[in-house]
Amino acid sequence: MAQIPIKSPWSLTIPEAMFESVTAHLFPGDHDEHGAVMVAGIHVAADGNVRLLARDLFLAEDGVDYVPGKRGYRMLKAQFIQRHILACRDEKLVYLAIHNHGGRGSVGFSQDDFNSHERGYPALLDISAGNAVGALVFAEGAIAGDIWLPGGRRVALERAEIVGRRRQILRPSPIHAAAKALPVYDRQTRIFGDAGQLVLSGTKVAIVGLGGVGSLVAEYLARLGVGAFVLIDPDRLDPTNLPRVVGARRGDVWWCLSNPAAPAWLSRRALRFATRKVDIAKRVIRQANPTARIQAIDRNVLNPASASALLDCDYIFLAADEMRARLLVNAIVHQYLIPGVQIGSKVSVGNEGDLTDVFSVVRPLRPGMNCLWCNQLINPGKLADEAKTHGERKRQRYVDDEDVGAPSVITLNGVGAAHACNDFLFFMMGLSGGSTDYARYDSRSRSLTFSTPRADADCPECGCGGRLGHGITGPDLPVFSS
């Protein structure tokens, strides 16, 4: 494993189902100590922050794998340890031994715990062949970690983040009261408090696609006070975007040259110099939140540099239509344990020009659950079609002309964007309800319906045997160079 920084904060991200499993095992109501092993992938952000990514959990059976200790109260049996440290070595994963203490809200290792680490972890580092090893201790509502790295380096875990139906943050001990939020957010702090507003200002979001839906998302999040943005879209504005892209101006498309009255050759030339959609979104965000940190990337999300920028985000909004973008974002959600959402609106028109379907969808994406692949929302046929060259697509398309844009209306886009941003807001505050169902709003019938996503335990994307939590040592992401 490459040299890993120890000065920056270290955190652990755990999918909610795994967290519920380990806490049920550690706290069955008997007020005794229990054990387990967690294996984790790893991601080092551009700023040096390190995230451990919980990939799998192995519960130690009392009296078989977790037995009376020779120098402490309890210990993991050597055979149990060996089985999992060797697997971590082979897959280049981090080995984490787990046990629990009593109490609530704060926790720390005992001197016996530290003595045990000092006796055993140098040998485990040798076996792991350069991969980190460590320990976690749980109390109810608290987690502490002691992580060992090659060369005698050692780091404490700053916090753990549980992601699923809502976001939870656990630390070794409670933090001090939050600072006051800016007065401009007074109406919001009346709901979420100063601490909640500071969560938003410390959050980094990615928006993939800055068209009709994505531009609305950028506006909403900027006004909520989100602190950092990664904006990804390769396209420039065209005149048909003006009615639905937030912040677009006629000058952005050189209206006097690109309108239908202008010669076709002049319109084409003018559109080559139209404003990029990421720059329009950046302008809108700056107007609402001048202190926001913005990275604008005018390339396809499938470009490796664009995809890499997503890995340091706290939440991903997918507002692009391309099937390959769905495949990539879905892979990142599960491999790097980053929550997100896929948003879209659809207007279908029949052969006679009559409306056949008008709806908006919001599909939460949560690590280890809500997988687009499991739910057949990534169409292999369309993936293959998108992989063809422009000429190949034109030759095979026959009737379906790719140059004819799909119907789109700003109000329909706004429905999905608003629901997705509300879901994000309550998720980040830890206030979401018990559902991550997909939502569909039918504008003609004014009906809101929900569907529970399917889950395949053997899925290569969201299953423990696939990408889940594998981080930098996992499968390559589905990107291309261009």
CSV table of C-alpha atoms in Angstrom, one decimal:
chain,number,residue,atom,x,y,z
A,1,MET,CA,0.0,0.0,0.0
A,2,ALA,CA,1.3,3.5,-0.9
A,3,GLN,CA,2.5,5.9,1.8
A,4,ILE,CA,-0.6,7.2,3.6
A,5,PRO,CA,-0.7,10.5,5.5
A,6,ILE,CA,-1.2,10.5,9.2
A,7,LYS,CA,-1.5,14.2,10.0
A,8,SER,CA,-4.8,14.7,8.2
A,9,PRO,CA,-8.1,13.5,9.9
A,10,TRP,CA,-9.0,9.8,9.5
A,11,SER,CA,-12.6,8.6,9.4
A,12,LEU,CA,-14.5,5.4,8.9
A,13,THR,CA,-17.6,5.1,6.7
A,14,ILE,CA,-20.0,2.2,7.5
A,15,PRO,CA,-23.1,1.2,5.5
A,16,GLU,CA,-26.1,1.3,7.7
A,17,ALA,CA,-27.0,-2.4,7.4
A,18,MET,CA,-23.5,-3.4,8.5
A,19,PHE,CA,-23.6,-0.9,11.4
A,20,GLU,CA,-26.9,-2.3,12.6
A,21,SER,CA,-25.5,-5.8,12.4
A,22,VAL,CA,-22.4,-5.1,14.5
A,23,THR,CA,-24.2,-3.0,17.1
A,24,ALA,CA,-26.8,-5.8,17.5
A,25,HIS,CA,-24.0,-8.2,18.1
A,26,LEU,CA,-22.1,-6.0,20.5
A,27,PHE,CA,-25.1,-4.9,22.5
A,28,PRO,CA,-27.5,-7.8,22.8
A,29,GLY,CA,-28.7,-6.6,26.3
A,30,ASP,CA,-26.4,-8.8,28.4
A,31,HIS,CA,-24.0,-5.9,29.3
A,32,ASP,CA,-21.0,-8.1,28.4
A,33,GLU,CA,-18.1,-7.7,26.0
A,34,HIS,CA,-18.3,-9.2,22.5
A,35,GLY,CA,-16.0,-9.2,19.4
A,36,ALA,CA,-15.9,-9.0,15.6
A,37,VAL,CA,-13.6,-8.2,12.7
A,38,MET,CA,-14.3,-5.6,10.1
A,39,VAL,CA,-12.4,-5.3,6.9
A,40,ALA,CA,-12.2,-2.0,5.1
A,41,GLY,CA,-11.0,-0.4,1.8
A,42,ILE,CA,-9.3,2.9,1.9
A,43,HIS,CA,-9.5,6.2,0.1
A,44,VAL,CA,-7.0,9.1,0.4
A,45,ALA,CA,-8.6,12.4,-0.6
A,46,ALA,CA,-6.8,15.2,-2.5
A,47,ASP,CA,-6.5,17.2,0.7
A,48,GLY,CA,-4.9,14.2,2.5
A,49,ASN,CA,-7.9,13.2,4.5
A,50,VAL,CA,-8.2,9.4,4.8
A,51,ARG,CA,-11.4,7.5,4.7
A,52,LEU,CA,-11.6,3.8,5.7
A,53,LEU,CA,-14.5,2.1,3.9
A,54,ALA,CA,-16.2,-0.7,5.8
A,55,ARG,CA,-16.4,-3.6,3.3
A,56,ASP,CA,-17.4,-6.7,5.3
A,57,LEU,CA,-18.0,-7.8,8.8
A,58,PHE,CA,-17.3,-11.0,10.6
A,59,LEU,CA,-19.0,-11.6,13.9
A,60,ALA,CA,-16.9,-13.6,16.5
A,61,GLU,CA,-18.9,-16.4,18.2
A,62,ASP,CA,-18.7,-16.1,22.0
A,63,GLY,CA,-16.7,-19.0,23.5
A,64,VAL,CA,-15.5,-20.1,20.0
A,65,ASP,CA,-13.9,-17.1,18.3
A,66,TYR,CA,-14.1,-14.7,21.2
A,67,VAL,CA,-12.7,-16.3,24.4
A,68,PRO,CA,-11.4,-15.4,27.9
A,69,GLY,CA,-8.1,-13.5,27.5
A,70,LYS,CA,-4.7,-14.5,28.8
A,71,ARG,CA,-3.9,-10.9,29.9
A,72,GLY,CA,-7.2,-9.1,29.5
A,73,TYR,CA,-10.9,-9.8,29.9
A,74,ARG,CA,-11.5,-11.3,26.4
A,75,MET,CA,-9.7,-11.8,23.1
A,76,LEU,CA,-10.2,-12.9,19.6
A,77,LYS,CA,-8.9,-16.4,19.0
A,78,ALA,CA,-5.7,-16.8,16.9
A,79,GLN,CA,-7.3,-18.9,14.2
A,80,PHE,CA,-10.1,-16.3,13.7
A,81,ILE,CA,-7.6,-13.5,13.5
A,82,GLN,CA,-5.3,-15.4,11.1
A,83,ARG,CA,-8.2,-16.3,8.7
A,84,HIS,CA,-9.1,-12.6,8.3
A,85,ILE,CA,-5.7,-11.0,8.3
A,86,LEU,CA,-4.6,-13.3,5.5
A,87,ALA,CA,-7.7,-12.4,3.5
A,88,CYS,CA,-6.9,-8.7,4.1
A,89,ARG,CA,-3.4,-9.2,2.9
A,90,ASP,CA,-4.5,-10.9,-0.3
A,91,GLU,CA,-7.2,-8.2,-1.1
A,92,LYS,CA,-5.1,-5.3,0.1
A,93,LEU,CA,-7.7,-4.4,2.7
A,94,VAL,CA,-7.5,-2.9,6.3
A,95,TYR,CA,-8.0,-5.3,9.2
A,96,LEU,CA,-9.9,-3.9,12.1
A,97,ALA,CA,-10.6,-5.9,15.4
A,98,ILE,CA,-13.7,-4.8,17.2
A,99,HIS,CA,-14.9,-5.1,20.8
A,100,ASN,CA,-17.2,-3.0,23.0
A,101,HIS,CA,-17.2,-1.2,26.3
A,102,GLY,CA,-20.1,-0.1,28.4
A,103,GLY,CA,-21.4,3.4,28.7
A,104,ARG,CA,-23.1,5.8,26.3
A,105,GLY,CA,-21.9,8.8,24.3
A,106,SER,CA,-18.1,8.4,24.8
A,107,VAL,CA,-15.6,5.6,24.6
A,108,GLY,CA,-11.9,5.0,24.7
A,109,PHE,CA,-9.4,2.1,24.8
A,110,SER,CA,-8.3,0.8,28.2
A,111,GLN,CA,-4.6,0.4,29.1
A,112,ASP,CA,-5.1,-3.4,28.7
A,113,ASP,CA,-6.4,-2.7,25.2
A,114,PHE,CA,-3.3,-0.6,24.2
A,115,ASN,CA,-1.0,-3.2,25.7
A,116,SER,CA,-2.6,-5.8,23.6
A,117,HIS,CA,-2.2,-3.7,20.5
A,118,GLU,CA,1.5,-3.2,21.2
A,119,ARG,CA,2.0,-6.9,21.7
A,120,GLY,CA,0.1,-8.1,18.6
A,121,TYR,CA,-0.1,-5.4,15.9
A,122,PRO,CA,3.6,-5.3,14.8
A,123,ALA,CA,3.2,-9.0,13.9
A,124,LEU,CA,-0.1,-8.3,12.1
A,125,LEU,CA,1.5,-5.6,10.1
A,126,ASP,CA,4.2,-8.0,9.0
A,127,ILE,CA,1.5,-10.5,7.9
A,128,SER,CA,-0.6,-7.9,6.2
A,129,ALA,CA,2.4,-7.0,3.9
A,130,GLY,CA,2.1,-3.3,4.2
A,131,ASN,CA,-1.6,-2.9,4.7
A,132,ALA,CA,-2.9,-1.0,7.8
A,133,VAL,CA,-4.3,-2.8,10.8
A,134,GLY,CA,-6.1,-1.5,13.8
A,135,ALA,CA,-8.9,-1.8,16.4
A,136,LEU,CA,-12.3,-0.2,17.0
A,137,VAL,CA,-14.0,0.0,20.3
A,138,PHE,CA,-17.7,0.8,20.4
A,139,ALA,CA,-20.0,2.1,23.1
A,140,GLU,CA,-23.6,3.1,22.5
A,141,GLY,CA,-23.4,6.2,20.4
A,142,ALA,CA,-19.6,6.4,20.2
A,143,ILE,CA,-16.6,4.8,18.4
A,144,ALA,CA,-12.9,5.1,18.9
A,145,GLY,CA,-10.1,3.7,16.7
A,146,ASP,CA,-6.4,3.0,17.0
A,147,ILE,CA,-4.9,2.4,13.5
A,148,TRP,CA,-1.4,1.1,12.9
A,149,LEU,CA,0.6,1.8,9.8
A,150,PRO,CA,4.0,0.4,8.5
A,151,GLY,CA,7.1,2.0,9.8
A,152,GLY,CA,5.7,2.5,13.4
A,153,ARG,CA,3.2,5.2,12.4
A,154,ARG,CA,0.0,5.3,14.3
A,155,VAL,CA,-3.2,7.4,14.1
A,156,ALA,CA,-6.4,7.7,16.0
A,157,LEU,CA,-9.8,7.7,14.3
A,158,GLU,CA,-11.5,11.1,14.4
A,159,ARG,CA,-15.0,9.9,13.6
A,160,ALA,CA,-17.2,7.3,12.0
A,161,GLU,CA,-20.0,8.1,9.5
A,162,ILE,CA,-22.9,5.7,9.1
A,163,VAL,CA,-24.7,6.1,5.7
A,164,GLY,CA,-28.1,4.6,4.8
A,165,ARG,CA,-31.6,5.9,5.4
A,166,ARG,CA,-29.9,8.9,7.2
A,167,ARG,CA,-26.5,10.1,8.0
A,168,GLN,CA,-25.1,9.5,11.5
A,169,ILE,CA,-21.8,10.8,12.9
A,170,LEU,CA,-20.2,9.0,15.9
A,171,ARG,CA,-17.0,10.1,17.7
A,172,PRO,CA,-14.9,9.0,20.6
A,173,SER,CA,-16.6,11.8,22.7
A,174,PRO,CA,-19.1,14.6,22.1
A,175,ILE,CA,-17.7,17.8,20.4
A,176,HIS,CA,-18.2,21.3,21.9
A,177,ALA,CA,-21.2,23.4,20.9
A,178,ALA,CA,-21.1,24.6,17.3
A,179,ALA,CA,-20.2,28.2,16.4
A,180,LYS,CA,-23.0,30.6,15.3
A,181,ALA,CA,-24.1,30.4,11.8
A,182,LEU,CA,-24.2,33.5,9.5
A,183,PRO,CA,-27.3,35.7,10.2
A,184,VAL,CA,-28.4,35.4,6.6
A,185,TYR,CA,-29.4,31.8,7.4
A,186,ASP,CA,-31.6,32.8,10.4
A,187,ARG,CA,-34.8,31.2,9.0
A,188,GLN,CA,-33.0,27.9,8.4
A,189,THR,CA,-31.3,27.8,11.8
A,190,ARG,CA,-34.7,28.0,13.4
A,191,ILE,CA,-35.3,24.5,11.9
A,192,PHE,CA,-31.9,22.9,12.0
A,193,GLY,CA,-29.9,25.0,14.5
A,194,ASP,CA,-26.5,26.5,14.1
A,195,ALA,CA,-25.0,23.1,14.1
A,196,GLY,CA,-27.1,22.0,11.2
A,197,GLN,CA,-26.2,25.0,9.2
A,198,LEU,CA,-22.5,24.4,9.8
A,199,VAL,CA,-23.0,20.8,8.6
A,200,LEU,CA,-24.2,22.3,5.2
A,201,SER,CA,-21.3,24.8,5.0
A,202,GLY,CA,-18.9,21.9,5.6
A,203,THR,CA,-20.4,19.6,2.9
A,204,LYS,CA,-19.1,19.1,-0.5
A,205,VAL,CA,-21.5,18.0,-3.2
A,206,ALA,CA,-21.1,16.9,-6.8
A,207,ILE,CA,-23.7,17.7,-9.5
A,208,VAL,CA,-23.3,15.7,-12.7
A,209,GLY,CA,-25.2,17.4,-15.5
A,210,LEU,CA,-26.0,21.1,-15.3
A,211,GLY,CA,-29.0,21.2,-17.7
A,212,GLY,CA,-32.6,21.6,-16.7
A,213,VAL,CA,-32.5,19.5,-13.5
A,214,GLY,CA,-28.9,20.0,-12.5
A,215,SER,CA,-29.1,23.8,-12.8
A,216,LEU,CA,-32.0,23.9,-10.4
A,217,VAL,CA,-30.2,21.6,-7.9
A,218,ALA,CA,-27.2,24.0,-8.0
A,219,GLU,CA,-29.5,27.0,-7.2
A,220,TYR,CA,-31.2,25.2,-4.4
A,221,LEU,CA,-28.1,23.9,-2.7
A,222,ALA,CA,-26.3,27.3,-3.0
A,223,ARG,CA,-29.2,29.0,-1.2
A,224,LEU,CA,-29.2,26.3,1.4
A,225,GLY,CA,-25.6,27.3,2.2
A,226,VAL,CA,-23.7,24.2,1.0
A,227,GLY,CA,-20.0,25.1,1.2
A,228,ALA,CA,-18.3,23.3,-1.8
A,229,PHE,CA,-19.4,22.1,-5.2
A,230,VAL,CA,-18.0,19.9,-8.0
A,231,LEU,CA,-19.8,20.8,-11.2
A,232,ILE,CA,-19.5,18.4,-14.2
A,233,ASP,CA,-20.9,19.0,-17.7
A,234,PRO,CA,-19.1,19.1,-21.0
A,235,ASP,CA,-21.8,21.1,-22.9
A,236,ARG,CA,-22.3,24.7,-23.9
A,237,LEU,CA,-25.7,26.4,-23.8
A,238,ASP,CA,-27.9,26.4,-26.9
A,239,PRO,CA,-31.0,28.6,-27.5
A,240,THR,CA,-33.4,25.8,-26.6
A,241,ASN,CA,-31.8,25.6,-23.1
A,242,LEU,CA,-32.8,29.2,-22.2
A,243,PRO,CA,-36.3,28.4,-20.9
A,244,ARG,CA,-35.1,25.8,-18.4
A,245,VAL,CA,-31.5,26.3,-17.4
A,246,VAL,CA,-31.4,28.5,-14.3
A,247,GLY,CA,-29.3,31.6,-14.7
A,248,ALA,CA,-29.1,31.4,-18.5
A,249,ARG,CA,-29.1,34.7,-20.4
A,250,ARG,CA,-29.6,35.5,-24.1
A,251,GLY,CA,-26.0,36.8,-24.2
A,252,ASP,CA,-24.8,33.3,-23.2
A,253,VAL,CA,-25.8,32.0,-26.6
A,254,TRP,CA,-25.0,35.1,-28.7
A,255,TRP,CA,-28.7,35.5,-29.3
A,256,CYS,CA,-28.4,38.0,-32.2
A,257,LEU,CA,-26.3,35.4,-34.1
A,258,SER,CA,-27.8,32.1,-33.0
A,259,ASN,CA,-31.6,32.8,-33.2
A,260,PRO,CA,-33.6,31.1,-36.0
A,261,ALA,CA,-33.5,34.3,-38.2
A,262,ALA,CA,-29.7,34.1,-38.5
A,263,PRO,CA,-28.1,32.1,-41.3
A,264,ALA,CA,-27.5,28.5,-40.3
A,265,TRP,CA,-23.7,28.7,-40.7
A,266,LEU,CA,-23.6,31.8,-38.5
A,267,SER,CA,-25.7,30.1,-35.8
A,268,ARG,CA,-23.4,27.1,-35.7
A,269,ARG,CA,-20.3,29.3,-35.4
A,270,ALA,CA,-22.0,31.4,-32.6
A,271,LEU,CA,-22.8,28.3,-30.6
A,272,ARG,CA,-19.2,27.2,-30.6
A,273,PHE,CA,-18.6,30.2,-28.3
A,274,ALA,CA,-21.7,29.9,-26.2
A,275,THR,CA,-21.2,29.9,-22.4
A,276,ARG,CA,-20.5,26.5,-20.8
A,277,LYS,CA,-23.2,25.2,-18.6
A,278,VAL,CA,-20.8,24.7,-15.7
A,279,ASP,CA,-19.9,28.4,-15.9
A,280,ILE,CA,-23.6,29.4,-15.7
A,281,ALA,CA,-24.1,27.2,-12.7
A,282,LYS,CA,-20.9,28.7,-11.1
A,283,ARG,CA,-22.3,32.2,-11.7
A,284,VAL,CA,-25.6,31.2,-10.1
A,285,ILE,CA,-23.9,29.7,-7.0
A,286,ARG,CA,-21.7,32.7,-6.5
A,287,GLN,CA,-24.7,35.0,-6.5
A,288,ALA,CA,-26.4,33.0,-3.8
A,289,ASN,CA,-23.3,32.1,-1.8
A,290,PRO,CA,-20.1,34.2,-2.5
A,291,THR,CA,-18.0,32.1,-0.2
A,292,ALA,CA,-18.8,28.7,-1.8
A,293,ARG,CA,-15.8,26.7,-3.1
A,294,ILE,CA,-16.4,25.6,-6.7
A,295,GLN,CA,-14.6,23.2,-9.0
A,296,ALA,CA,-16.1,23.5,-12.5
A,297,ILE,CA,-15.2,20.6,-14.9
A,298,ASP,CA,-16.2,21.1,-18.5
A,299,ARG,CA,-15.6,17.4,-19.4
A,300,ASN,CA,-17.7,14.3,-19.5
A,301,VAL,CA,-18.0,12.6,-16.1
A,302,LEU,CA,-16.6,9.5,-17.8
A,303,ASN,CA,-13.3,11.2,-18.2
A,304,PRO,CA,-10.9,9.8,-15.5
A,305,ALA,CA,-10.1,13.2,-14.1
A,306,SER,CA,-13.8,14.0,-13.8
A,307,ALA,CA,-14.6,10.7,-12.1
A,308,SER,CA,-11.7,11.2,-9.6
A,309,ALA,CA,-13.2,14.6,-8.5
A,310,LEU,CA,-16.4,12.7,-7.4
A,311,LEU,CA,-14.4,10.6,-4.9
A,312,ASP,CA,-13.8,13.4,-2.5
A,313,CYS,CA,-17.5,14.5,-2.3
A,314,ASP,CA,-20.0,13.9,0.5
A,315,TYR,CA,-23.0,13.5,-1.8
A,316,ILE,CA,-23.5,13.1,-5.6
A,317,PHE,CA,-26.5,14.4,-7.6
A,318,LEU,CA,-26.8,12.6,-10.9
A,319,ALA,CA,-28.8,14.7,-13.3
A,320,ALA,CA,-27.4,13.5,-16.6
A,321,ASP,CA,-29.2,11.2,-19.0
A,322,GLU,CA,-26.4,9.1,-20.3
A,323,MET,CA,-26.6,5.4,-19.3
A,324,ARG,CA,-22.8,5.2,-18.9
A,325,ALA,CA,-23.0,8.1,-16.3
A,326,ARG,CA,-25.5,6.0,-14.3
A,327,LEU,CA,-23.1,3.0,-14.5
A,328,LEU,CA,-20.1,5.1,-13.2
A,329,VAL,CA,-22.0,7.0,-10.4
A,330,ASN,CA,-23.6,3.8,-9.2
A,331,ALA,CA,-20.1,2.2,-9.1
A,332,ILE,CA,-18.7,5.1,-7.1
A,333,VAL,CA,-21.6,5.1,-4.6
A,334,HIS,CA,-20.9,1.5,-3.7
A,335,GLN,CA,-17.1,1.2,-4.1
A,336,TYR,CA,-16.4,4.5,-2.2
A,337,LEU,CA,-19.5,4.5,0.1
A,338,ILE,CA,-20.6,7.9,-1.1
A,339,PRO,CA,-24.4,8.5,-1.0
A,340,GLY,CA,-26.2,10.2,-3.8
A,341,VAL,CA,-29.4,10.4,-5.9
A,342,GLN,CA,-30.4,10.0,-9.5
A,343,ILE,CA,-33.0,12.5,-10.7
A,344,GLY,CA,-34.9,12.9,-14.0
A,345,SER,CA,-38.1,13.9,-15.6
A,346,LYS,CA,-39.7,12.2,-18.6
A,347,VAL,CA,-42.3,13.5,-21.1
A,348,SER,CA,-43.4,10.9,-23.6
A,349,VAL,CA,-45.3,11.9,-26.7
A,350,GLY,CA,-47.2,9.5,-29.0
A,351,ASN,CA,-47.2,9.3,-32.7
A,352,GLU,CA,-50.2,11.6,-32.9
A,353,GLY,CA,-48.6,14.2,-30.7
A,354,ASP,CA,-50.6,13.3,-27.6
A,355,LEU,CA,-49.0,13.1,-24.2
A,356,THR,CA,-48.6,9.5,-23.0
A,357,ASP,CA,-46.5,9.9,-19.9
A,358,VAL,CA,-45.4,12.9,-17.8
A,359,PHE,CA,-43.4,12.2,-14.6
A,360,SER,CA,-40.4,13.0,-12.5
A,361,VAL,CA,-38.3,10.5,-10.6
A,362,VAL,CA,-36.0,10.7,-7.6
A,363,ARG,CA,-34.0,7.6,-6.9
A,364,PRO,CA,-31.8,7.7,-3.7
A,365,LEU,CA,-28.5,5.9,-4.0
A,366,ARG,CA,-27.1,4.5,-0.8
A,367,PRO,CA,-24.0,2.3,-0.3
A,368,GLY,CA,-25.0,-1.4,-0.2
A,369,MET,CA,-28.6,-0.7,-1.1
A,370,ASN,CA,-30.6,1.2,-3.8
A,371,CYS,CA,-28.4,-0.1,-6.6
A,372,LEU,CA,-29.3,1.0,-10.1
A,373,TRP,CA,-27.8,-2.2,-11.6
A,374,CYS,CA,-29.9,-4.5,-9.2
A,375,ASN,CA,-33.0,-2.6,-10.2
A,376,GLN,CA,-32.5,-2.9,-14.0
A,377,LEU,CA,-32.1,0.9,-14.4
A,378,ILE,CA,-28.9,0.5,-16.3
A,379,ASN,CA,-29.9,-0.7,-19.8
A,380,PRO,CA,-27.1,-2.9,-21.3
A,381,GLY,CA,-28.5,-2.2,-24.8
A,382,LYS,CA,-28.2,1.5,-24.3
A,383,LEU,CA,-24.8,1.1,-22.8
A,384,ALA,CA,-23.7,-0.7,-25.9
A,385,ASP,CA,-25.3,2.0,-28.1
A,386,GLU,CA,-23.5,4.8,-26.2
A,387,ALA,CA,-20.2,3.0,-26.7
A,388,LYS,CA,-20.5,3.3,-30.5
A,389,THR,CA,-19.1,6.1,-32.5
A,390,HIS,CA,-21.3,9.0,-33.7
A,391,GLY,CA,-21.3,7.5,-37.2
A,392,GLU,CA,-22.2,4.0,-36.0
A,393,ARG,CA,-25.1,5.4,-34.1
A,394,LYS,CA,-26.4,7.4,-37.0
A,395,ARG,CA,-26.2,4.4,-39.3
A,396,GLN,CA,-28.1,2.1,-36.9
A,397,ARG,CA,-30.7,4.6,-35.6
A,398,TYR,CA,-33.0,4.6,-38.6
A,399,VAL,CA,-36.1,6.4,-37.2
A,400,ASP,CA,-35.0,7.6,-33.8
A,401,ASP,CA,-33.0,10.7,-34.6
A,402,GLU,CA,-30.5,11.6,-31.9
A,403,ASP,CA,-30.5,15.2,-33.0
A,404,VAL,CA,-34.1,15.6,-32.0
A,405,GLY,CA,-34.2,16.7,-28.3
A,406,ALA,CA,-36.6,15.1,-25.9
A,407,PRO,CA,-39.4,17.2,-24.4
A,408,SER,CA,-38.4,19.1,-21.3
A,409,VAL,CA,-40.1,21.7,-19.1
A,410,ILE,CA,-38.6,23.6,-16.2
A,411,THR,CA,-41.6,23.0,-13.9
A,412,LEU,CA,-41.4,19.3,-14.3
A,413,ASN,CA,-37.6,19.4,-13.7
A,414,GLY,CA,-38.3,21.4,-10.6
A,415,VAL,CA,-40.4,18.7,-9.0
A,416,GLY,CA,-37.6,16.2,-9.1
A,417,ALA,CA,-34.9,18.7,-8.1
A,418,ALA,CA,-36.9,19.9,-5.1
A,419,HIS,CA,-37.6,16.4,-3.8
A,420,ALA,CA,-34.0,15.4,-4.3
A,421,CYS,CA,-32.7,18.5,-2.5
A,422,ASN,CA,-35.1,18.0,0.4
A,423,ASP,CA,-34.0,14.3,0.7
A,424,PHE,CA,-30.4,15.5,0.8
A,425,LEU,CA,-31.1,18.1,3.4
A,426,PHE,CA,-32.8,15.7,5.9
A,427,PHE,CA,-30.3,13.0,5.2
A,428,MET,CA,-27.4,15.2,6.1
A,429,MET,CA,-29.1,16.4,9.3
A,430,GLY,CA,-29.8,12.8,10.3
A,431,LEU,CA,-33.5,13.5,10.3
A,432,SER,CA,-34.7,11.3,7.4
A,433,GLY,CA,-37.5,8.8,8.0
A,434,GLY,CA,-37.2,5.1,7.5
A,435,SER,CA,-37.5,4.9,3.8
A,436,THR,CA,-35.1,5.2,0.8
A,437,ASP,CA,-37.8,4.1,-1.7
A,438,TYR,CA,-37.7,5.4,-5.2
A,439,ALA,CA,-40.3,8.2,-5.7
A,440,ARG,CA,-42.2,9.0,-8.9
A,441,TYR,CA,-44.5,12.0,-9.3
A,442,ASP,CA,-47.0,11.9,-12.1
A,443,SER,CA,-47.9,15.5,-13.0
A,444,ARG,CA,-51.1,14.7,-14.9
A,445,SER,CA,-52.7,12.6,-12.2
A,446,ARG,CA,-51.0,14.6,-9.4
A,447,SER,CA,-50.0,11.2,-7.8
A,448,LEU,CA,-46.9,10.4,-5.9
A,449,THR,CA,-46.0,6.8,-5.8
A,450,PHE,CA,-43.1,4.9,-4.1
A,451,SER,CA,-41.4,1.6,-5.0
A,452,THR,CA,-39.0,-0.4,-2.8
A,453,PRO,CA,-35.8,-1.1,-4.6
A,454,ARG,CA,-34.7,-4.7,-5.1
A,455,ALA,CA,-31.4,-6.0,-3.8
A,456,ASP,CA,-29.3,-8.8,-5.0
A,457,ALA,CA,-26.8,-10.2,-2.4
A,458,ASP,CA,-24.6,-11.4,-5.2
A,459,CYS,CA,-24.6,-8.1,-7.2
A,460,PRO,CA,-21.1,-7.3,-8.5
A,461,GLU,CA,-21.8,-3.6,-7.8
A,462,CYS,CA,-23.4,-3.4,-4.4
A,463,GLY,CA,-22.7,-6.8,-2.9
A,464,CYS,CA,-19.9,-7.6,-0.4
A,465,GLY,CA,-18.3,-9.8,-3.0
A,466,GLY,CA,-18.1,-7.0,-5.5
A,467,ARG,CA,-17.2,-3.3,-5.4
A,468,LEU,CA,-18.7,-2.5,-2.0
A,469,GLY,CA,-16.3,-0.6,0.2
A,470,HIS,CA,-13.2,-1.7,-1.8
A,471,GLY,CA,-11.9,1.8,-2.4
A,472,ILE,CA,-8.7,2.3,-4.3
A,473,THR,CA,-7.9,-1.4,-4.4
A,474,GLY,CA,-11.3,-2.4,-6.0
A,475,PRO,CA,-12.2,-2.9,-9.6
A,476,ASP,CA,-11.4,-0.1,-12.1
A,477,LEU,CA,-14.2,2.4,-12.5
A,478,PRO,CA,-16.0,2.4,-15.9
A,479,VAL,CA,-14.3,5.5,-17.4
A,480,PHE,CA,-12.6,6.3,-20.7
A,481,SER,CA,-9.9,8.7,-21.8
A,482,SER,CA,-10.7,11.4,-24.2
